GROMACS .gro file of C-alpha atoms in nm:
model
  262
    1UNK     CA    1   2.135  -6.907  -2.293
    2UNK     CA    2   1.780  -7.051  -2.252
    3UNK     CA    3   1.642  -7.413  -2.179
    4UNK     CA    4   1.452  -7.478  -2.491
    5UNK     CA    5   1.753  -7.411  -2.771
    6UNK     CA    6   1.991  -7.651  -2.506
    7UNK     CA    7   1.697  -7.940  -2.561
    8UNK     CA    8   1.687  -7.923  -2.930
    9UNK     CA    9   2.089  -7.906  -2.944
   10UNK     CA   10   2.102  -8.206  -2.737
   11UNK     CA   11   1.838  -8.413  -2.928
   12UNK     CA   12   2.020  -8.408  -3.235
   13UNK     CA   13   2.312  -8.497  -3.057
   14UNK     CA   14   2.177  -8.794  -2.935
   15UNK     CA   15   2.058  -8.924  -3.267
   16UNK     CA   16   2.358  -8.869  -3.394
   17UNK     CA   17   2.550  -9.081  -3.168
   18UNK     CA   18   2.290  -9.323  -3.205
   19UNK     CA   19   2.334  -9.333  -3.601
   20UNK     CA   20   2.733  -9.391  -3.579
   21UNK     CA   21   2.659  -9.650  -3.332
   22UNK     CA   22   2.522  -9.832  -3.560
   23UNK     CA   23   2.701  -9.741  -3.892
   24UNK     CA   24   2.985  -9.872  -3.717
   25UNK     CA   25   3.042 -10.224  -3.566
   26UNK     CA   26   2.829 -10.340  -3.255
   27UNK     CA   27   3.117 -10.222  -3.012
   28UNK     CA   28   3.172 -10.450  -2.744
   29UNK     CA   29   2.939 -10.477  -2.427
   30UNK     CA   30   3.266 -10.245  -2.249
   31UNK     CA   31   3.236 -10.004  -2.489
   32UNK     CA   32   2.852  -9.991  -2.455
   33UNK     CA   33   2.898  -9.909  -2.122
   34UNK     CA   34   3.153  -9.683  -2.143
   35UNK     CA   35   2.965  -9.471  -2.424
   36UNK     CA   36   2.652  -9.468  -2.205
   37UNK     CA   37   2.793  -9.344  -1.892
   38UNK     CA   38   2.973  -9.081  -2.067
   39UNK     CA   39   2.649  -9.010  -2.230
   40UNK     CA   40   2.513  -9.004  -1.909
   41UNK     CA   41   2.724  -8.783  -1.755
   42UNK     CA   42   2.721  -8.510  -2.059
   43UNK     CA   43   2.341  -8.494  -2.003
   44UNK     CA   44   2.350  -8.434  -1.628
   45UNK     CA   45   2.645  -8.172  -1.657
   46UNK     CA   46   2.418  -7.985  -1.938
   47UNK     CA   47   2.105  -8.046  -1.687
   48UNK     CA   48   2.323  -7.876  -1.392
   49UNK     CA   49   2.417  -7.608  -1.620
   50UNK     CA   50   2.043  -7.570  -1.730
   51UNK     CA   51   1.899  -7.560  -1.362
   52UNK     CA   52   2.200  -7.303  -1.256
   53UNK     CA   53   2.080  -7.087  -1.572
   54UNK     CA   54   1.723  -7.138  -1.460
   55UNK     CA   55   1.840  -7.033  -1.091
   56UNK     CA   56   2.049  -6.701  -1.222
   57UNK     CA   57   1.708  -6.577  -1.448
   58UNK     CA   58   1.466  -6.652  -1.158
   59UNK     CA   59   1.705  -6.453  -0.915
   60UNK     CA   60   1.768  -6.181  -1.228
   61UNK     CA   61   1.364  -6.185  -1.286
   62UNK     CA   62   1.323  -6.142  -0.890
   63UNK     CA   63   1.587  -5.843  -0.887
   64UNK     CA   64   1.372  -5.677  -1.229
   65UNK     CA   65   0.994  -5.735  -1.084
   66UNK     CA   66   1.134  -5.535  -0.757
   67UNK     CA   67   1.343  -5.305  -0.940
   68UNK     CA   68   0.942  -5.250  -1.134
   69UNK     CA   69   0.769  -5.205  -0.832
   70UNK     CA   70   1.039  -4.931  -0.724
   71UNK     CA   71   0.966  -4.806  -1.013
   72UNK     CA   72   0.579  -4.825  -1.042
   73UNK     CA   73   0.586  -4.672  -0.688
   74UNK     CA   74   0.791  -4.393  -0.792
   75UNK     CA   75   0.598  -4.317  -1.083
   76UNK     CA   76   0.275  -4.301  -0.847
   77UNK     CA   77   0.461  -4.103  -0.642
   78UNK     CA   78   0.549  -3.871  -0.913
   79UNK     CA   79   0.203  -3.861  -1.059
   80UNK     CA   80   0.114  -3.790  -0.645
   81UNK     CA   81   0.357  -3.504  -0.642
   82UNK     CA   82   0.266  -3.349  -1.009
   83UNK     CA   83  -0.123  -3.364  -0.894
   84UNK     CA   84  -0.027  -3.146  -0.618
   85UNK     CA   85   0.202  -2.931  -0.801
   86UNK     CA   86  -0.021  -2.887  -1.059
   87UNK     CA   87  -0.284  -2.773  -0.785
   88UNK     CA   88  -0.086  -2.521  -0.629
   89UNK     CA   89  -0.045  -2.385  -1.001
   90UNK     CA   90  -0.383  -2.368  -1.069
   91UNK     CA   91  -0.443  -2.238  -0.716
   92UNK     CA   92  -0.104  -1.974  -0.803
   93UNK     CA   93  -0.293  -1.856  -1.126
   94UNK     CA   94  -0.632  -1.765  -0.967
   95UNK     CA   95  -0.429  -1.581  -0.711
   96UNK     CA   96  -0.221  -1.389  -0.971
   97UNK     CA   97  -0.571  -1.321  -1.180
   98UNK     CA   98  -0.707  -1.204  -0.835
   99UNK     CA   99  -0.395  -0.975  -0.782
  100UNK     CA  100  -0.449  -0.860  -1.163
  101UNK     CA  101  -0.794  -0.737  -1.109
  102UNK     CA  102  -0.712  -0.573  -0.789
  103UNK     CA  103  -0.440  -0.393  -0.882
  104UNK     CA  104  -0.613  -0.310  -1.155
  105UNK     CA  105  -0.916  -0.141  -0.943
  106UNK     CA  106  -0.604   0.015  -0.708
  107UNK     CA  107  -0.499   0.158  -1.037
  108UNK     CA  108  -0.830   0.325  -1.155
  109UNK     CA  109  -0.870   0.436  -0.788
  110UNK     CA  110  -0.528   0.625  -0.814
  111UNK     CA  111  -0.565   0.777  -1.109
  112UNK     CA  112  -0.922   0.897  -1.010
  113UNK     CA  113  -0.742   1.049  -0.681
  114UNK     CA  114  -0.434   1.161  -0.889
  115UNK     CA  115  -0.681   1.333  -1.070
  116UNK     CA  116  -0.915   1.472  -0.794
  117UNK     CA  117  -0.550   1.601  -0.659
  118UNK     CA  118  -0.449   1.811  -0.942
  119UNK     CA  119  -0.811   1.979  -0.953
  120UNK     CA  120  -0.777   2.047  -0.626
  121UNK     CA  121  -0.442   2.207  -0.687
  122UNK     CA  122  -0.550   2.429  -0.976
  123UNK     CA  123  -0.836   2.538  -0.791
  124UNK     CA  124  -0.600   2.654  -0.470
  125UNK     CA  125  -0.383   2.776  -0.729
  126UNK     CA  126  -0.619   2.994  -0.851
  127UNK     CA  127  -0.816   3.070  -0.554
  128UNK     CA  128  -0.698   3.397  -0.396
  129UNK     CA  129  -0.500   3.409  -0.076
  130UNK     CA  130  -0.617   3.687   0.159
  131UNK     CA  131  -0.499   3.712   0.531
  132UNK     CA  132  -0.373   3.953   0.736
  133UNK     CA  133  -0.304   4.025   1.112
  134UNK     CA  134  -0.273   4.351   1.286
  135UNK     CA  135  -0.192   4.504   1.596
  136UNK     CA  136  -0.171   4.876   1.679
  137UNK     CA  137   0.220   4.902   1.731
  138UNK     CA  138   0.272   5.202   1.936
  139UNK     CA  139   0.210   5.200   2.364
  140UNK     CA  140  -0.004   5.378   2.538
  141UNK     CA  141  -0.333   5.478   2.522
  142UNK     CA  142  -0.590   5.596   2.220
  143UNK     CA  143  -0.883   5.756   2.306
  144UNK     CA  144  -1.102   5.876   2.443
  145UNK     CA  145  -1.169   6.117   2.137
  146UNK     CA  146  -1.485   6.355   2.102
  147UNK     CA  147  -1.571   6.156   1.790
  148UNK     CA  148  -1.577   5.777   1.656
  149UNK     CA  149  -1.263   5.725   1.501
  150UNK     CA  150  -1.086   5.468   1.258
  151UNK     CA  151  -0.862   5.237   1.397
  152UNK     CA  152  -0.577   5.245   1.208
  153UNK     CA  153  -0.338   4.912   1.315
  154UNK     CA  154   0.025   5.004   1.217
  155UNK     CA  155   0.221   4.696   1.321
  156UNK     CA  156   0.147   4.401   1.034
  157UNK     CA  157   0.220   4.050   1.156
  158UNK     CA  158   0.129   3.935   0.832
  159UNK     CA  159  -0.111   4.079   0.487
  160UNK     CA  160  -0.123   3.838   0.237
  161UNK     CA  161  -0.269   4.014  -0.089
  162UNK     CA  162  -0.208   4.340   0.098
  163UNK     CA  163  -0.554   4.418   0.100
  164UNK     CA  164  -0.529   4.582   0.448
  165UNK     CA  165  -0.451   4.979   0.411
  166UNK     CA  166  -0.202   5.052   0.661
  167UNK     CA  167  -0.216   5.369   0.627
  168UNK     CA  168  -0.594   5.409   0.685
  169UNK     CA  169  -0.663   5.069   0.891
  170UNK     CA  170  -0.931   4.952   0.631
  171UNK     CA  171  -1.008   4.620   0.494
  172UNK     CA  172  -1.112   4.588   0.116
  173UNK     CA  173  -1.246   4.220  -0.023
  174UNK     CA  174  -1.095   4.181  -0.310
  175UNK     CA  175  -1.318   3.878  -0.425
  176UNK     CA  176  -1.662   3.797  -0.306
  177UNK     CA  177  -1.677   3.521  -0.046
  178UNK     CA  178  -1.709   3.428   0.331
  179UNK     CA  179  -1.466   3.576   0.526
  180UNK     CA  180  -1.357   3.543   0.875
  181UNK     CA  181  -1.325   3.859   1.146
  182UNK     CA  182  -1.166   3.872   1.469
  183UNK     CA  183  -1.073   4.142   1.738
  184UNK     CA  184  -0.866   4.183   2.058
  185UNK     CA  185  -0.862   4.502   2.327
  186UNK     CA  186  -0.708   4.624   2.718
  187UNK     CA  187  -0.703   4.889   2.874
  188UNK     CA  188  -0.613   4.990   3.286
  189UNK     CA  189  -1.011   5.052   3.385
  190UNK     CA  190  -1.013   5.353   3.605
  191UNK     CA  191  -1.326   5.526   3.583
  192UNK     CA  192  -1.318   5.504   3.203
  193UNK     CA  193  -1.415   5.282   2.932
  194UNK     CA  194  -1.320   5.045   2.628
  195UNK     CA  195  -1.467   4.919   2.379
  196UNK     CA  196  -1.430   4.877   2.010
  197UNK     CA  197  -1.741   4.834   1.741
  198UNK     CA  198  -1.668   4.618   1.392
  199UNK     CA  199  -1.786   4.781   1.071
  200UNK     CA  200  -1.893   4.674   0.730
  201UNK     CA  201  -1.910   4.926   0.523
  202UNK     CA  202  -2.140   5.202   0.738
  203UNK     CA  203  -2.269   4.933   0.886
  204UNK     CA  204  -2.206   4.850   1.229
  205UNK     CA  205  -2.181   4.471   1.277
  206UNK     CA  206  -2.052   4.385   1.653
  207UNK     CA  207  -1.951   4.564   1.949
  208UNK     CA  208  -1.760   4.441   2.270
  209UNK     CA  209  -1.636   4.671   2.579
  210UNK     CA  210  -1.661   4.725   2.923
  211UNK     CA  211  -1.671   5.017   3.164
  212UNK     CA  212  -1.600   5.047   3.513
  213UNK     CA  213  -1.363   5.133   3.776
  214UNK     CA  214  -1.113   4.794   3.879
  215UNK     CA  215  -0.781   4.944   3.911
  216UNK     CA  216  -0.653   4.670   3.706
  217UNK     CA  217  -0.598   4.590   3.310
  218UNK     CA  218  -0.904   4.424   3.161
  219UNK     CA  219  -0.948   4.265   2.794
  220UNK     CA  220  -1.221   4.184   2.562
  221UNK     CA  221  -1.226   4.048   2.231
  222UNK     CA  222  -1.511   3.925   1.944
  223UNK     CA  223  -1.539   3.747   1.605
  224UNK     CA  224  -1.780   3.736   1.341
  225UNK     CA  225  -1.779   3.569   0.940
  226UNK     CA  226  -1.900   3.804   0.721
  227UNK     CA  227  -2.018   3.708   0.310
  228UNK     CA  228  -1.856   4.035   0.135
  229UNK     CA  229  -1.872   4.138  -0.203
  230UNK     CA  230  -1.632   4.242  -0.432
  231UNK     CA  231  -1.533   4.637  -0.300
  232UNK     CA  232  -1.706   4.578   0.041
  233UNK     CA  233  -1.465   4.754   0.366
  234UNK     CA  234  -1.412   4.643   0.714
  235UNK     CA  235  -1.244   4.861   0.998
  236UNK     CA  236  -1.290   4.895   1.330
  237UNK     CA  237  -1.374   5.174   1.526
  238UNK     CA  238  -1.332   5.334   1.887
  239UNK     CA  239  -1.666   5.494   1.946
  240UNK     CA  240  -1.705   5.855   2.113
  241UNK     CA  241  -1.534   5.891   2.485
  242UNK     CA  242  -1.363   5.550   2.468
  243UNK     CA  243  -1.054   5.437   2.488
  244UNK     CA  244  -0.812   5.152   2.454
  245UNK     CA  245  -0.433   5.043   2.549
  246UNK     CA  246  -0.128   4.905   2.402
  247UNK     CA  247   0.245   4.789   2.466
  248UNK     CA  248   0.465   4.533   2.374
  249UNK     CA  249   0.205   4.252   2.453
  250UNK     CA  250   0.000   4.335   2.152
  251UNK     CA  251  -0.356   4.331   2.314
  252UNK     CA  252  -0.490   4.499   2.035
  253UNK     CA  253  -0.527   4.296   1.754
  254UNK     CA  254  -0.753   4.298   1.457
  255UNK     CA  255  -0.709   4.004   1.251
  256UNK     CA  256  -0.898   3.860   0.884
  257UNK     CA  257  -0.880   3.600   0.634
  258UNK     CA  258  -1.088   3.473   0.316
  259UNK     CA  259  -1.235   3.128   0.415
  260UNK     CA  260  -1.364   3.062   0.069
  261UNK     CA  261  -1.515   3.215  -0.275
  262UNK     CA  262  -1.831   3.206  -0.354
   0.00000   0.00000   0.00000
């Protein structure tokens, strides 16, 4: 209910008594006053009713205006909170376009190294493997002979390609390249001496020894990288009047291996 229809319904009310009043006899002065304070009395109650109706809206328009501001601070609140979200999103999506392009350069950097790997693995595929490792397997002495003689090592540690001759103690390169030469020797000095000399081909290349008389076992040993061609021998020899030792030790060794083609 609202104020304004309860005015007009009373208005017409009012005229209306008014108009039987006097259609109908003058009542009596009683009756006046009876009609009047009843009159009276209908108006206040509807006035009473009015002002607790008025009371109940304002109270009901109090409760909605705070139940709006709840509501107006939630939605800033909201809007607060979406701003940020919608931040972190944008902030998300440069780091996932970030991640993109470097996983993305991680990828072209493994392929390339993928790649560089499986070049590198047909070339050691097809590179040959040449190695071997000697020693002369028996004990006691060689030597001293009237002559230089070939070396011939009879125990093989290892001879990968089995381009060592065991039978004749001579190296053959089976590829040209840069290869690596080394050589061990004892022998029980006693007025005598050892030595070996490395050859390539009829050429001699290095020598190590010693001479003297120490009463005791003495070693010696040498290296040397050589560029060989395809054909080209290596051996070692015990030169004229010298001598060398062996046993179970191996202390004479003569040891090669192909660093790289060329």
């Amino acid at each position: 209910m609202h104020i304004f229809p309860m005015r007009a319904f009373l208005v017409p009310l009012v005229l209306l008594i008014c108009h039987l009043g006097v259609a109908k006899d003058i009542p009596s002065e009683d009756e006046s006053s009876h009609l009047q304070t009843a009159l009276h009395f209908d108006i206040k109650s509807e006035l009473r009713d009015l002002r607790d109706m008025v009371v109940l809206q304002r109270a009901e328009l109090s409760r909605t205006m705070t139940e709006l501001r709840d509501t107006k601070t939630q939605v800033e609140g909201l809007k607060t909170e979406n701003s940020v979200m919608e931040s972190r999103l944008m902030s998300s999506e440069g780091q996932l376009e970030a991640l993109k392009t470097e996983n993305a350069a991680i990828l072209s950097r493994v392929t390339s190294t993928e790649s560089e790997v499986e070049k590198l693995q047909r070339e050691n595929a097809e590179r040959p493997k040449v190695a071997f490792s000697t020693s002369l397997g028996k004990t006691g002495h060689q030597g001293p002979f009237n002559t230089a003689t070939t070396v011939v090592y009879k125990n093989i540690f290892t001879n990968t390609g089995e381009h060592y001759n065991q039978a004749t103690g001579i190296f053959t390169a089976p590829v040209r390249g840069v290869y690596h030469f080394s050589f061990t020797m004892g022998d029980f000095l006693q007025s005598t001496v050892m030595g070996l000399s490395l050859f390539k081909n009829d050429q001699l290349i290095i020598h190590s020894g010693e001479v003297g008389d120490h009463q005791q076992f003495r070693n010696a040993s040498n290296a040397v990288i050589l560029q060989l061609e395809v054909g080209d021998v290596v051996f070692m020899q015990l030169p004229a009047n010298y001598r060398i030792y062996d046993d179970s030790n191996h202390r004479n060794t003569f040891t090669g291996i192909l660093l790289f083609p060329v």
